[in-house]
Short mmCIF file of N, CA, C and O in Angstrom, two decimals:
data_model
loop_
_atom_site.label_atom_id
_atom_site.label_comp_id
_atom_site.label_asym_id
_atom_site.label_seq_id
_atom_site.Cartn_x
_atom_site.Cartn_y
_atom_site.Cartn_z
N MET A 1 20.53 11.36 3.85
CA MET A 1 20.02 11.71 2.54
C MET A 1 20.07 13.22 2.37
O MET A 1 19.75 13.97 3.28
N VAL A 2 20.45 13.66 1.20
CA VAL A 2 20.51 15.08 0.88
C VAL A 2 19.14 15.55 0.39
O VAL A 2 18.56 14.93 -0.50
N LEU A 3 18.64 16.60 1.00
CA LEU A 3 17.33 17.15 0.63
C LEU A 3 17.57 18.35 -0.29
O LEU A 3 17.54 19.50 0.13
N ASP A 4 17.79 18.06 -1.58
CA ASP A 4 18.21 19.12 -2.50
C ASP A 4 17.38 19.21 -3.77
O ASP A 4 17.77 19.89 -4.72
N LYS A 5 16.25 18.56 -3.82
CA LYS A 5 15.42 18.56 -5.03
C LYS A 5 14.64 19.86 -5.20
O LYS A 5 14.39 20.30 -6.31
N GLY A 6 14.22 20.46 -4.10
CA GLY A 6 13.43 21.68 -4.15
C GLY A 6 12.72 21.90 -2.83
O GLY A 6 13.15 21.38 -1.79
N PHE A 7 11.64 22.64 -2.87
CA PHE A 7 10.88 22.96 -1.68
C PHE A 7 9.56 22.20 -1.66
O PHE A 7 8.92 22.03 -2.70
N CYS A 8 9.16 21.78 -0.47
CA CYS A 8 7.86 21.15 -0.26
C CYS A 8 7.08 22.03 0.71
O CYS A 8 7.55 22.29 1.82
N SER A 9 5.93 22.48 0.28
CA SER A 9 5.03 23.26 1.14
C SER A 9 3.84 22.38 1.49
O SER A 9 3.20 21.81 0.60
N ILE A 10 3.56 22.25 2.78
CA ILE A 10 2.47 21.40 3.26
C ILE A 10 1.33 22.30 3.74
O ILE A 10 1.55 23.24 4.50
N TYR A 11 0.13 21.98 3.28
CA TYR A 11 -1.07 22.73 3.64
C TYR A 11 -2.09 21.78 4.26
O TYR A 11 -2.26 20.65 3.79
N SER A 12 -2.78 22.25 5.30
CA SER A 12 -3.95 21.53 5.79
C SER A 12 -5.16 22.14 5.09
O SER A 12 -5.12 23.31 4.69
N VAL A 13 -6.20 21.36 4.92
CA VAL A 13 -7.40 21.86 4.26
C VAL A 13 -8.48 22.02 5.32
O VAL A 13 -8.83 21.07 6.01
N SER A 14 -8.97 23.26 5.45
CA SER A 14 -9.96 23.57 6.47
C SER A 14 -11.17 24.25 5.86
O SER A 14 -11.05 24.98 4.87
N ASN A 15 -12.31 24.04 6.47
CA ASN A 15 -13.53 24.71 6.04
C ASN A 15 -13.52 26.11 6.64
O ASN A 15 -13.63 26.28 7.85
N THR A 16 -13.41 27.14 5.79
CA THR A 16 -13.34 28.53 6.27
C THR A 16 -14.68 29.24 6.19
O THR A 16 -14.75 30.45 6.45
N ALA A 17 -15.75 28.54 5.86
CA ALA A 17 -17.08 29.16 5.74
C ALA A 17 -17.66 29.46 7.11
O ALA A 17 -17.41 28.74 8.08
N ALA A 18 -18.45 30.51 7.18
CA ALA A 18 -19.16 30.84 8.42
C ALA A 18 -20.24 29.78 8.65
O ALA A 18 -20.70 29.11 7.72
N ALA A 19 -20.64 29.64 9.90
CA ALA A 19 -21.67 28.66 10.25
C ALA A 19 -22.92 28.90 9.42
O ALA A 19 -23.39 30.03 9.29
N GLY A 20 -23.43 27.84 8.81
CA GLY A 20 -24.64 27.92 8.02
C GLY A 20 -24.39 28.20 6.54
O GLY A 20 -25.29 28.06 5.73
N ASP A 21 -23.17 28.63 6.19
CA ASP A 21 -22.84 28.89 4.79
C ASP A 21 -22.37 27.61 4.11
O ASP A 21 -22.04 26.62 4.77
N MET A 22 -22.34 27.65 2.78
CA MET A 22 -21.82 26.51 2.01
C MET A 22 -20.36 26.27 2.41
O MET A 22 -19.62 27.24 2.63
N PRO A 23 -19.93 25.01 2.50
CA PRO A 23 -18.54 24.73 2.85
C PRO A 23 -17.57 25.39 1.86
O PRO A 23 -17.84 25.44 0.67
N ASN A 24 -16.48 25.90 2.39
CA ASN A 24 -15.44 26.50 1.58
C ASN A 24 -14.11 25.94 2.06
O ASN A 24 -13.52 26.45 3.02
N ASN A 25 -13.65 24.86 1.42
CA ASN A 25 -12.39 24.24 1.82
C ASN A 25 -11.23 25.06 1.28
O ASN A 25 -11.09 25.24 0.08
N ALA A 26 -10.41 25.56 2.20
CA ALA A 26 -9.27 26.39 1.82
C ALA A 26 -7.99 25.84 2.44
O ALA A 26 -7.99 25.40 3.59
N PRO A 27 -6.90 25.84 1.68
CA PRO A 27 -5.63 25.36 2.21
C PRO A 27 -4.97 26.41 3.11
O PRO A 27 -4.97 27.60 2.80
N LEU A 28 -4.43 25.96 4.24
CA LEU A 28 -3.71 26.82 5.17
C LEU A 28 -2.29 26.26 5.35
O LEU A 28 -2.13 25.08 5.65
N LEU A 29 -1.28 27.11 5.16
CA LEU A 29 0.11 26.67 5.23
C LEU A 29 0.42 26.09 6.60
O LEU A 29 0.13 26.70 7.63
N LYS A 30 1.01 24.89 6.62
CA LYS A 30 1.34 24.18 7.85
C LYS A 30 2.84 24.04 8.04
O LYS A 30 3.35 24.14 9.16
N HIS A 31 3.60 23.81 6.94
CA HIS A 31 5.03 23.51 7.07
C HIS A 31 5.71 23.70 5.72
O HIS A 31 5.10 23.44 4.68
N GLN A 32 6.98 24.13 5.73
CA GLN A 32 7.79 24.19 4.51
C GLN A 32 9.15 23.61 4.82
O GLN A 32 9.69 23.82 5.91
N SER A 33 9.70 22.88 3.84
CA SER A 33 10.98 22.22 4.03
C SER A 33 11.61 21.94 2.67
O SER A 33 10.92 21.86 1.66
N TRP A 34 12.93 21.77 2.67
CA TRP A 34 13.59 21.19 1.51
C TRP A 34 13.11 19.75 1.40
O TRP A 34 12.70 19.14 2.40
N TYR A 35 13.16 19.16 0.18
CA TYR A 35 12.80 17.75 0.05
C TYR A 35 13.78 17.02 -0.85
O TYR A 35 14.49 17.63 -1.64
N GLY A 36 13.80 15.71 -0.70
CA GLY A 36 14.56 14.82 -1.56
C GLY A 36 13.62 13.75 -2.07
O GLY A 36 12.64 13.40 -1.40
N GLU A 37 13.90 13.23 -3.26
CA GLU A 37 13.04 12.20 -3.85
C GLU A 37 13.46 10.81 -3.37
O GLU A 37 14.66 10.53 -3.25
N LEU A 38 12.49 9.95 -3.14
CA LEU A 38 12.71 8.56 -2.78
C LEU A 38 12.21 7.69 -3.92
O LEU A 38 11.32 8.08 -4.67
N SER A 39 12.76 6.49 -4.04
CA SER A 39 12.26 5.57 -5.06
C SER A 39 10.92 5.00 -4.60
O SER A 39 10.63 4.95 -3.41
N PHE A 40 10.11 4.56 -5.58
CA PHE A 40 8.79 4.03 -5.25
C PHE A 40 8.28 3.20 -6.41
O PHE A 40 8.80 3.26 -7.51
N GLU A 41 7.22 2.43 -6.12
CA GLU A 41 6.55 1.62 -7.14
C GLU A 41 5.25 2.30 -7.52
O GLU A 41 4.51 2.76 -6.65
N THR A 42 4.97 2.41 -8.82
CA THR A 42 3.78 3.14 -9.25
C THR A 42 2.50 2.32 -9.19
O THR A 42 1.41 2.88 -9.18
N ALA A 43 2.60 1.00 -9.17
CA ALA A 43 1.40 0.16 -9.17
C ALA A 43 0.74 0.19 -7.79
O ALA A 43 1.42 0.18 -6.77
N PRO A 44 -0.59 0.26 -7.74
CA PRO A 44 -1.28 0.20 -6.45
C PRO A 44 -0.95 -1.10 -5.73
O PRO A 44 -0.83 -2.15 -6.34
N GLN A 45 -0.78 -1.00 -4.42
CA GLN A 45 -0.44 -2.16 -3.61
C GLN A 45 -1.67 -2.66 -2.86
O GLN A 45 -2.43 -1.85 -2.33
N PRO A 46 -1.89 -4.00 -2.81
CA PRO A 46 -3.02 -4.51 -2.03
C PRO A 46 -2.78 -4.30 -0.53
O PRO A 46 -1.71 -4.58 -0.03
N ILE A 47 -3.80 -3.75 0.14
CA ILE A 47 -3.72 -3.51 1.57
C ILE A 47 -4.92 -4.17 2.21
O ILE A 47 -6.06 -3.79 1.93
N ALA A 48 -4.69 -5.18 3.05
CA ALA A 48 -5.75 -5.90 3.75
C ALA A 48 -6.81 -6.40 2.77
O ALA A 48 -8.00 -6.25 2.99
N GLY A 49 -6.38 -6.96 1.64
CA GLY A 49 -7.30 -7.53 0.68
C GLY A 49 -7.94 -6.53 -0.26
O GLY A 49 -8.71 -6.90 -1.13
N GLN A 50 -7.64 -5.24 -0.09
CA GLN A 50 -8.19 -4.21 -0.96
C GLN A 50 -7.04 -3.56 -1.73
O GLN A 50 -5.92 -3.49 -1.25
N GLU A 51 -7.35 -3.07 -2.91
CA GLU A 51 -6.33 -2.40 -3.68
C GLU A 51 -6.04 -1.04 -3.07
O GLU A 51 -6.94 -0.28 -2.74
N GLY A 52 -4.75 -0.73 -2.89
CA GLY A 52 -4.36 0.54 -2.29
C GLY A 52 -4.29 1.65 -3.33
O GLY A 52 -4.73 1.50 -4.46
N VAL A 53 -3.74 2.73 -2.92
CA VAL A 53 -3.65 3.93 -3.74
C VAL A 53 -2.39 3.88 -4.61
O VAL A 53 -1.35 3.43 -4.16
N GLY A 54 -2.49 4.32 -5.85
CA GLY A 54 -1.32 4.44 -6.71
C GLY A 54 -0.54 5.69 -6.33
O GLY A 54 -1.08 6.79 -6.33
N VAL A 55 0.71 5.53 -5.99
CA VAL A 55 1.54 6.65 -5.53
C VAL A 55 2.16 7.35 -6.74
O VAL A 55 2.66 6.71 -7.65
N SER A 56 2.13 8.70 -6.73
CA SER A 56 2.72 9.49 -7.81
C SER A 56 4.14 9.93 -7.48
O SER A 56 4.96 10.09 -8.37
N GLU A 57 4.44 10.15 -6.21
CA GLU A 57 5.76 10.59 -5.74
C GLU A 57 5.97 10.09 -4.33
O GLU A 57 5.01 9.92 -3.58
N ARG A 58 7.23 9.88 -3.97
CA ARG A 58 7.63 9.65 -2.58
C ARG A 58 8.76 10.60 -2.30
O ARG A 58 9.73 10.67 -3.06
N ILE A 59 8.63 11.36 -1.20
CA ILE A 59 9.65 12.34 -0.87
C ILE A 59 10.03 12.24 0.60
O ILE A 59 9.30 11.65 1.40
N ARG A 60 11.16 12.84 0.94
CA ARG A 60 11.62 12.93 2.33
C ARG A 60 11.83 14.40 2.66
O ARG A 60 12.41 15.15 1.87
N ILE A 61 11.33 14.82 3.83
CA ILE A 61 11.49 16.19 4.30
C ILE A 61 11.97 16.15 5.75
O ILE A 61 11.99 15.08 6.38
N LEU A 62 12.34 17.32 6.29
CA LEU A 62 12.65 17.41 7.70
C LEU A 62 11.38 17.11 8.48
O LEU A 62 10.28 17.49 8.08
N GLN A 63 11.53 16.41 9.60
CA GLN A 63 10.37 15.91 10.33
C GLN A 63 9.46 17.00 10.87
O GLN A 63 9.91 18.01 11.40
N ASN A 64 8.16 16.76 10.70
CA ASN A 64 7.11 17.54 11.32
C ASN A 64 5.97 16.56 11.60
O ASN A 64 5.26 16.15 10.69
N ARG A 65 5.80 16.19 12.85
CA ARG A 65 4.81 15.19 13.22
C ARG A 65 3.37 15.69 13.09
O ARG A 65 2.43 14.91 13.21
N ALA A 66 3.18 16.97 12.81
CA ALA A 66 1.83 17.51 12.60
C ALA A 66 1.31 17.16 11.21
O ALA A 66 0.11 17.28 10.95
N ILE A 67 2.19 16.73 10.30
CA ILE A 67 1.77 16.35 8.95
C ILE A 67 1.04 15.01 9.02
O ILE A 67 1.49 14.08 9.68
N SER A 68 -0.10 14.95 8.33
CA SER A 68 -0.89 13.72 8.36
C SER A 68 -1.50 13.44 7.00
O SER A 68 -1.38 14.24 6.07
N ASN A 69 -2.15 12.28 6.90
CA ASN A 69 -2.84 11.91 5.66
C ASN A 69 -3.83 13.00 5.28
O ASN A 69 -4.48 13.60 6.14
N HIS A 70 -3.94 13.21 3.99
CA HIS A 70 -4.88 14.15 3.37
C HIS A 70 -4.52 15.61 3.55
O HIS A 70 -5.32 16.47 3.20
N ASP A 71 -3.34 15.90 4.09
CA ASP A 71 -2.80 17.24 3.94
C ASP A 71 -2.38 17.35 2.48
O ASP A 71 -2.29 16.36 1.76
N ILE A 72 -2.12 18.56 2.02
CA ILE A 72 -1.74 18.81 0.63
C ILE A 72 -0.27 19.18 0.58
O ILE A 72 0.19 20.00 1.38
N ALA A 73 0.47 18.59 -0.36
CA ALA A 73 1.88 18.91 -0.57
C ALA A 73 2.03 19.57 -1.94
O ALA A 73 1.47 19.09 -2.93
N ILE A 74 2.78 20.66 -1.98
CA ILE A 74 3.09 21.33 -3.24
C ILE A 74 4.60 21.35 -3.39
O ILE A 74 5.32 21.83 -2.50
N LEU A 75 5.09 20.80 -4.51
CA LEU A 75 6.52 20.74 -4.78
C LEU A 75 6.89 21.84 -5.76
O LEU A 75 6.21 22.03 -6.77
N SER A 76 7.98 22.57 -5.44
CA SER A 76 8.40 23.66 -6.32
C SER A 76 9.89 23.92 -6.14
O SER A 76 10.50 23.44 -5.19
N SER A 77 10.44 24.70 -7.05
CA SER A 77 11.86 25.04 -6.97
C SER A 77 12.09 26.38 -6.28
O SER A 77 13.23 26.72 -5.98
N ILE A 78 11.01 27.14 -6.04
CA ILE A 78 11.11 28.43 -5.36
C ILE A 78 9.99 28.57 -4.34
O ILE A 78 9.00 27.85 -4.39
N LEU A 79 10.16 29.52 -3.43
CA LEU A 79 9.12 29.86 -2.46
C LEU A 79 8.69 31.30 -2.68
O LEU A 79 9.54 32.14 -2.94
N PRO A 80 7.42 31.61 -2.56
CA PRO A 80 6.31 30.68 -2.42
C PRO A 80 6.11 29.91 -3.72
O PRO A 80 6.55 30.34 -4.78
N PRO A 81 5.43 28.74 -3.63
CA PRO A 81 5.22 27.94 -4.84
C PRO A 81 4.42 28.74 -5.87
O PRO A 81 3.39 29.31 -5.53
N PRO A 82 4.90 28.80 -7.11
CA PRO A 82 4.16 29.54 -8.13
C PRO A 82 2.88 28.82 -8.53
O PRO A 82 2.75 27.61 -8.36
N ALA A 83 1.94 29.58 -9.09
CA ALA A 83 0.71 28.99 -9.60
C ALA A 83 1.08 27.92 -10.63
O ALA A 83 2.02 28.08 -11.39
N GLY A 84 0.36 26.82 -10.62
CA GLY A 84 0.62 25.73 -11.55
C GLY A 84 1.60 24.70 -11.05
O GLY A 84 1.87 23.71 -11.73
N SER A 85 2.16 24.89 -9.83
CA SER A 85 3.05 23.87 -9.26
C SER A 85 2.24 22.62 -8.95
O SER A 85 1.08 22.71 -8.56
N PRO A 86 2.84 21.43 -9.13
CA PRO A 86 2.09 20.20 -8.87
C PRO A 86 1.61 20.11 -7.42
O PRO A 86 2.37 20.40 -6.51
N GLN A 87 0.36 19.72 -7.25
CA GLN A 87 -0.23 19.55 -5.93
C GLN A 87 -0.56 18.08 -5.71
O GLN A 87 -1.04 17.41 -6.62
N TYR A 88 -0.31 17.60 -4.49
CA TYR A 88 -0.48 16.19 -4.17
C TYR A 88 -1.24 16.02 -2.86
O TYR A 88 -1.08 16.82 -1.93
N ASP A 89 -2.01 14.96 -2.77
CA ASP A 89 -2.64 14.52 -1.53
C ASP A 89 -1.64 13.61 -0.82
O ASP A 89 -1.05 12.72 -1.45
N ILE A 90 -1.42 13.84 0.46
CA ILE A 90 -0.54 12.96 1.23
C ILE A 90 -1.34 11.73 1.61
O ILE A 90 -2.32 11.82 2.35
N VAL A 91 -0.97 10.57 1.07
CA VAL A 91 -1.70 9.33 1.36
C VAL A 91 -1.05 8.53 2.48
O VAL A 91 -1.68 7.65 3.05
N ARG A 92 0.22 8.85 2.79
CA ARG A 92 0.91 8.18 3.89
C ARG A 92 2.03 9.08 4.37
O ARG A 92 2.78 9.63 3.57
N ALA A 93 2.13 9.24 5.69
CA ALA A 93 3.23 9.99 6.30
C ALA A 93 3.92 9.08 7.30
O ALA A 93 3.28 8.54 8.20
N PHE A 94 5.22 8.88 7.11
CA PHE A 94 6.03 8.08 8.04
C PHE A 94 7.02 9.02 8.70
O PHE A 94 7.79 9.71 8.02
N HIS A 95 7.00 9.08 10.03
CA HIS A 95 7.91 9.94 10.78
C HIS A 95 8.95 9.05 11.45
O HIS A 95 8.60 8.14 12.20
N GLY A 96 10.22 9.29 11.15
CA GLY A 96 11.27 8.44 11.69
C GLY A 96 12.62 9.14 11.68
O GLY A 96 12.71 10.36 11.75
N VAL A 97 13.67 8.31 11.56
CA VAL A 97 15.05 8.79 11.62
C VAL A 97 15.77 8.32 10.36
O VAL A 97 15.65 7.17 9.94
N ASP A 98 16.54 9.22 9.74
CA ASP A 98 17.35 8.89 8.57
C ASP A 98 18.45 7.91 9.00
O ASP A 98 19.17 8.17 9.96
N ASP A 99 18.54 6.78 8.29
CA ASP A 99 19.52 5.74 8.64
C ASP A 99 20.96 6.24 8.51
O ASP A 99 21.82 5.82 9.28
N ASP A 100 21.23 7.10 7.55
CA ASP A 100 22.60 7.55 7.31
C ASP A 100 23.04 8.67 8.26
O ASP A 100 24.12 8.61 8.83
N SER A 101 22.20 9.69 8.42
CA SER A 101 22.61 10.87 9.18
C SER A 101 22.08 10.90 10.62
O SER A 101 22.57 11.66 11.44
N GLY A 102 21.03 10.12 10.90
CA GLY A 102 20.41 10.16 12.22
C GLY A 102 19.47 11.34 12.40
O GLY A 102 18.92 11.56 13.48
N GLU A 103 19.23 12.10 11.32
CA GLU A 103 18.35 13.26 11.37
C GLU A 103 16.89 12.82 11.39
O GLU A 103 16.52 11.84 10.77
N LEU A 104 16.06 13.58 12.11
CA LEU A 104 14.62 13.28 12.15
C LEU A 104 13.99 13.68 10.82
O LEU A 104 14.18 14.80 10.35
N ILE A 105 13.23 12.75 10.22
CA ILE A 105 12.67 12.95 8.89
C ILE A 105 11.20 12.52 8.85
O ILE A 105 10.72 11.80 9.72
N SER A 106 10.51 13.00 7.82
CA SER A 106 9.16 12.51 7.49
C SER A 106 9.20 12.07 6.04
O SER A 106 9.62 12.84 5.17
N ASP A 107 8.82 10.82 5.77
CA ASP A 107 8.70 10.30 4.42
C ASP A 107 7.23 10.37 4.02
O ASP A 107 6.37 9.89 4.75
N LEU A 108 6.96 10.99 2.87
CA LEU A 108 5.59 11.21 2.43
C LEU A 108 5.32 10.48 1.11
O LEU A 108 6.10 10.63 0.17
N SER A 109 4.24 9.72 1.06
CA SER A 109 3.77 9.11 -0.18
C SER A 109 2.67 10.01 -0.71
O SER A 109 1.71 10.34 0.01
N LEU A 110 2.80 10.43 -1.97
CA LEU A 110 1.93 11.45 -2.54
C LEU A 110 1.17 10.92 -3.74
O LEU A 110 1.71 10.17 -4.55
N GLU A 111 -0.07 11.35 -3.87
CA GLU A 111 -0.90 11.05 -5.03
C GLU A 111 -1.30 12.38 -5.66
O GLU A 111 -1.78 13.28 -4.98
N ARG A 112 -1.10 12.51 -6.96
CA ARG A 112 -1.40 13.77 -7.68
C ARG A 112 -2.88 14.08 -7.57
O ARG A 112 -3.73 13.22 -7.78
N LEU A 113 -3.20 15.33 -7.20
CA LEU A 113 -4.59 15.77 -7.11
C LEU A 113 -5.19 15.91 -8.50
O LEU A 113 -4.53 16.36 -9.44
N VAL A 114 -6.45 15.55 -8.63
CA VAL A 114 -7.16 15.69 -9.90
C VAL A 114 -7.50 17.16 -10.13
O VAL A 114 -7.37 17.68 -11.22
N GLN A 115 -7.93 17.84 -9.07
CA GLN A 115 -8.25 19.27 -9.17
C GLN A 115 -7.43 20.00 -8.11
O GLN A 115 -7.53 19.70 -6.92
N ASP A 116 -6.64 20.98 -8.57
CA ASP A 116 -5.77 21.72 -7.66
C ASP A 116 -6.55 22.73 -6.84
O ASP A 116 -7.59 23.24 -7.26
N TYR A 117 -6.00 23.04 -5.64
CA TYR A 117 -6.55 24.09 -4.80
C TYR A 117 -5.99 25.43 -5.26
O TYR A 117 -4.89 25.51 -5.80
N ASP A 118 -6.73 26.49 -5.00
CA ASP A 118 -6.28 27.84 -5.29
C ASP A 118 -5.43 28.30 -4.12
O ASP A 118 -5.96 28.54 -3.03
N ILE A 119 -4.12 28.40 -4.31
CA ILE A 119 -3.19 28.79 -3.24
C ILE A 119 -2.87 30.27 -3.40
O ILE A 119 -2.46 30.71 -4.45
N ASP A 120 -3.06 31.02 -2.31
CA ASP A 120 -2.77 32.46 -2.36
C ASP A 120 -1.33 32.71 -2.01
O ASP A 120 -0.72 32.18 -1.22
#
């Protein structure tokens, strides 16, 4: 698969507040890669008898096994991502091998965030 749609920046969300202070969740850059779009179904899928999450995007990036659920993905056409770029919660990360090229990849299922993080 060709990863030519744009850039994907992955952030982990960490509490940067000092001990005893109010929590301050701040995004910290974890990984950046080119990405390609994958097809997906927008309707929530039942998982173990419960309704699953409605996916907003599915993308493929170069593999990074440190990426996990609830990291933040920002999709953009330039680096660093400009203010106002769409931000997504990673609801599923699949780490595997591209069937066509044999390259190590991570497929990410994304849900659009209701409130964006302030990215510096």
